[in-house]
XYZ file of C-alpha atoms in Angstrom:
160
model
C 107.770 125.182 118.945
C 110.463 124.138 116.408
C 110.173 120.495 117.408
C 106.401 120.556 116.993
C 106.759 121.978 113.489
C 109.364 119.369 112.550
C 107.085 116.654 113.892
C 104.167 118.022 111.859
C 106.237 118.144 108.643
C 107.471 114.577 109.219
C 103.888 113.446 109.760
C 102.835 115.151 106.506
C 105.679 113.482 104.585
C 104.661 110.068 105.912
C 101.013 110.749 105.054
C 102.020 111.779 101.516
C 104.006 108.559 101.095
C 101.244 106.351 102.507
C 98.597 108.133 100.459
C 100.645 107.757 97.299
C 101.387 104.047 97.739
C 97.766 103.192 98.532
C 96.418 105.375 95.726
C 98.705 103.676 93.176
C 97.330 100.289 94.237
C 93.731 101.505 94.090
C 94.406 103.161 90.734
C 95.673 99.872 89.303
C 92.561 98.115 90.593
C 90.452 100.845 88.977
C 92.215 100.297 85.635
C 91.339 96.614 85.809
C 87.745 97.293 86.791
C 87.267 99.842 83.996
C 88.773 97.564 81.342
C 86.690 94.637 82.603
C 83.498 96.708 82.489
C 84.261 98.118 79.054
C 85.148 94.711 77.601
C 81.532 93.654 78.090
C 80.265 96.451 75.837
C 79.351 95.623 72.249
C 82.052 96.415 69.675
C 84.716 96.697 72.381
C 88.270 96.166 71.098
C 89.468 92.607 71.610
C 92.445 93.656 73.706
C 90.064 95.021 76.373
C 89.365 91.359 77.226
C 93.099 90.743 77.611
C 93.427 93.787 79.873
C 90.602 92.446 82.037
C 92.296 89.021 82.370
C 95.861 90.269 82.894
C 95.296 91.028 86.605
C 94.477 87.372 87.194
C 97.967 86.607 85.869
C 99.358 89.231 88.249
C 97.607 87.489 91.161
C 98.755 84.027 90.112
C 102.329 85.232 89.549
C 102.999 87.710 92.392
C 106.354 88.904 90.977
C 104.459 90.095 87.892
C 102.032 92.023 90.093
C 104.894 93.592 92.035
C 106.615 94.509 88.754
C 103.465 96.263 87.511
C 103.057 98.062 90.853
C 106.663 99.266 90.973
C 106.666 100.214 87.288
C 103.601 102.352 87.963
C 105.388 103.963 90.900
C 108.452 104.682 88.752
C 106.489 106.339 85.940
C 104.194 108.394 88.189
C 106.446 109.308 91.125
C 107.959 112.540 89.788
C 104.748 114.213 88.668
C 102.963 113.041 91.808
C 105.730 114.456 94.007
C 105.436 117.802 92.230
C 101.647 117.837 92.662
C 101.906 116.781 96.314
C 104.448 119.495 97.090
C 102.275 122.126 95.406
C 99.278 120.940 97.430
C 101.266 120.945 100.671
C 102.956 124.294 100.150
C 99.705 126.062 99.287
C 97.479 123.944 101.594
C 95.283 122.873 98.664
C 92.608 120.605 100.119
C 89.997 120.453 97.354
C 89.081 116.878 96.398
C 88.460 117.823 92.765
C 91.931 119.338 92.499
C 93.486 116.140 93.859
C 91.426 114.109 91.395
C 92.662 116.262 88.491
C 96.231 115.917 89.789
C 95.744 112.125 89.912
C 94.387 112.004 86.357
C 97.261 114.161 85.079
C 99.865 112.029 86.871
C 98.340 108.815 85.502
C 98.139 110.181 81.947
C 101.708 111.454 82.252
C 102.835 107.995 83.333
C 101.037 106.487 80.344
C 102.891 108.841 78.009
C 106.198 107.846 79.627
C 105.489 104.158 79.013
C 104.078 104.713 75.525
C 105.875 107.800 74.158
C 104.518 107.386 70.608
C 100.900 107.516 71.826
C 100.735 111.289 71.257
C 101.367 110.805 67.525
C 99.297 107.622 67.309
C 95.791 108.850 66.562
C 94.309 105.373 66.816
C 90.993 105.614 68.723
C 92.050 102.687 70.912
C 94.999 104.737 72.238
C 92.663 107.593 73.115
C 90.441 105.092 74.908
C 93.478 103.856 76.846
C 94.406 107.400 77.830
C 90.833 108.030 78.992
C 90.775 104.810 81.003
C 94.128 105.561 82.628
C 93.038 109.125 83.414
C 89.758 107.859 84.901
C 91.735 105.490 87.122
C 93.889 108.485 88.054
C 90.729 110.318 89.137
C 89.954 107.416 91.465
C 93.538 107.323 92.735
C 93.489 111.087 93.326
C 90.352 110.813 95.408
C 91.912 108.025 97.491
C 95.026 110.149 97.974
C 92.810 113.024 99.101
C 91.103 110.753 101.658
C 94.444 109.717 103.124
C 96.643 112.809 102.830
C 95.002 115.588 100.846
C 92.223 116.564 103.249
C 94.779 117.922 105.685
C 97.331 119.190 103.154
C 99.677 121.863 104.385
C 103.161 121.794 105.865
C 102.293 124.751 108.072
C 100.519 123.817 111.245
C 97.139 125.413 111.791
C 97.142 128.005 114.565
C 95.748 126.678 117.803
C 92.653 128.334 119.195
C 93.333 130.268 122.411
């Protein structure tokens, strides 16, 4: 029975890792999509256009895309690990909870990259935080689809 438990925990760890890596990628795509959609609105800040075009540069110059991906992993890994461990230890499987965790991790990563944003009351910064958090909601739902639906290090009891 000990080997089965170890195998289950290893499987959960691999699912957490896979879910995290895929959700970061999907979250970055969501950021691009949100900025691109918002740049078409009237009176949108000019830099929204730049944010919508930047991913094309990341596709044309793959090292830039990899840098953005790994930077996102670096600034969101710690809070995501904490949230994932909480979800696994308490077998939290609610999609909304994972979405909130994703939004919080994304916003936390934004504050790590832009530490002065908390004092900067510029409405554009608040828009950025909202966009990043919305992308985190998307990333959290993707994580839930991959790893969160079956969260829990403890194996469910088998029916006899």
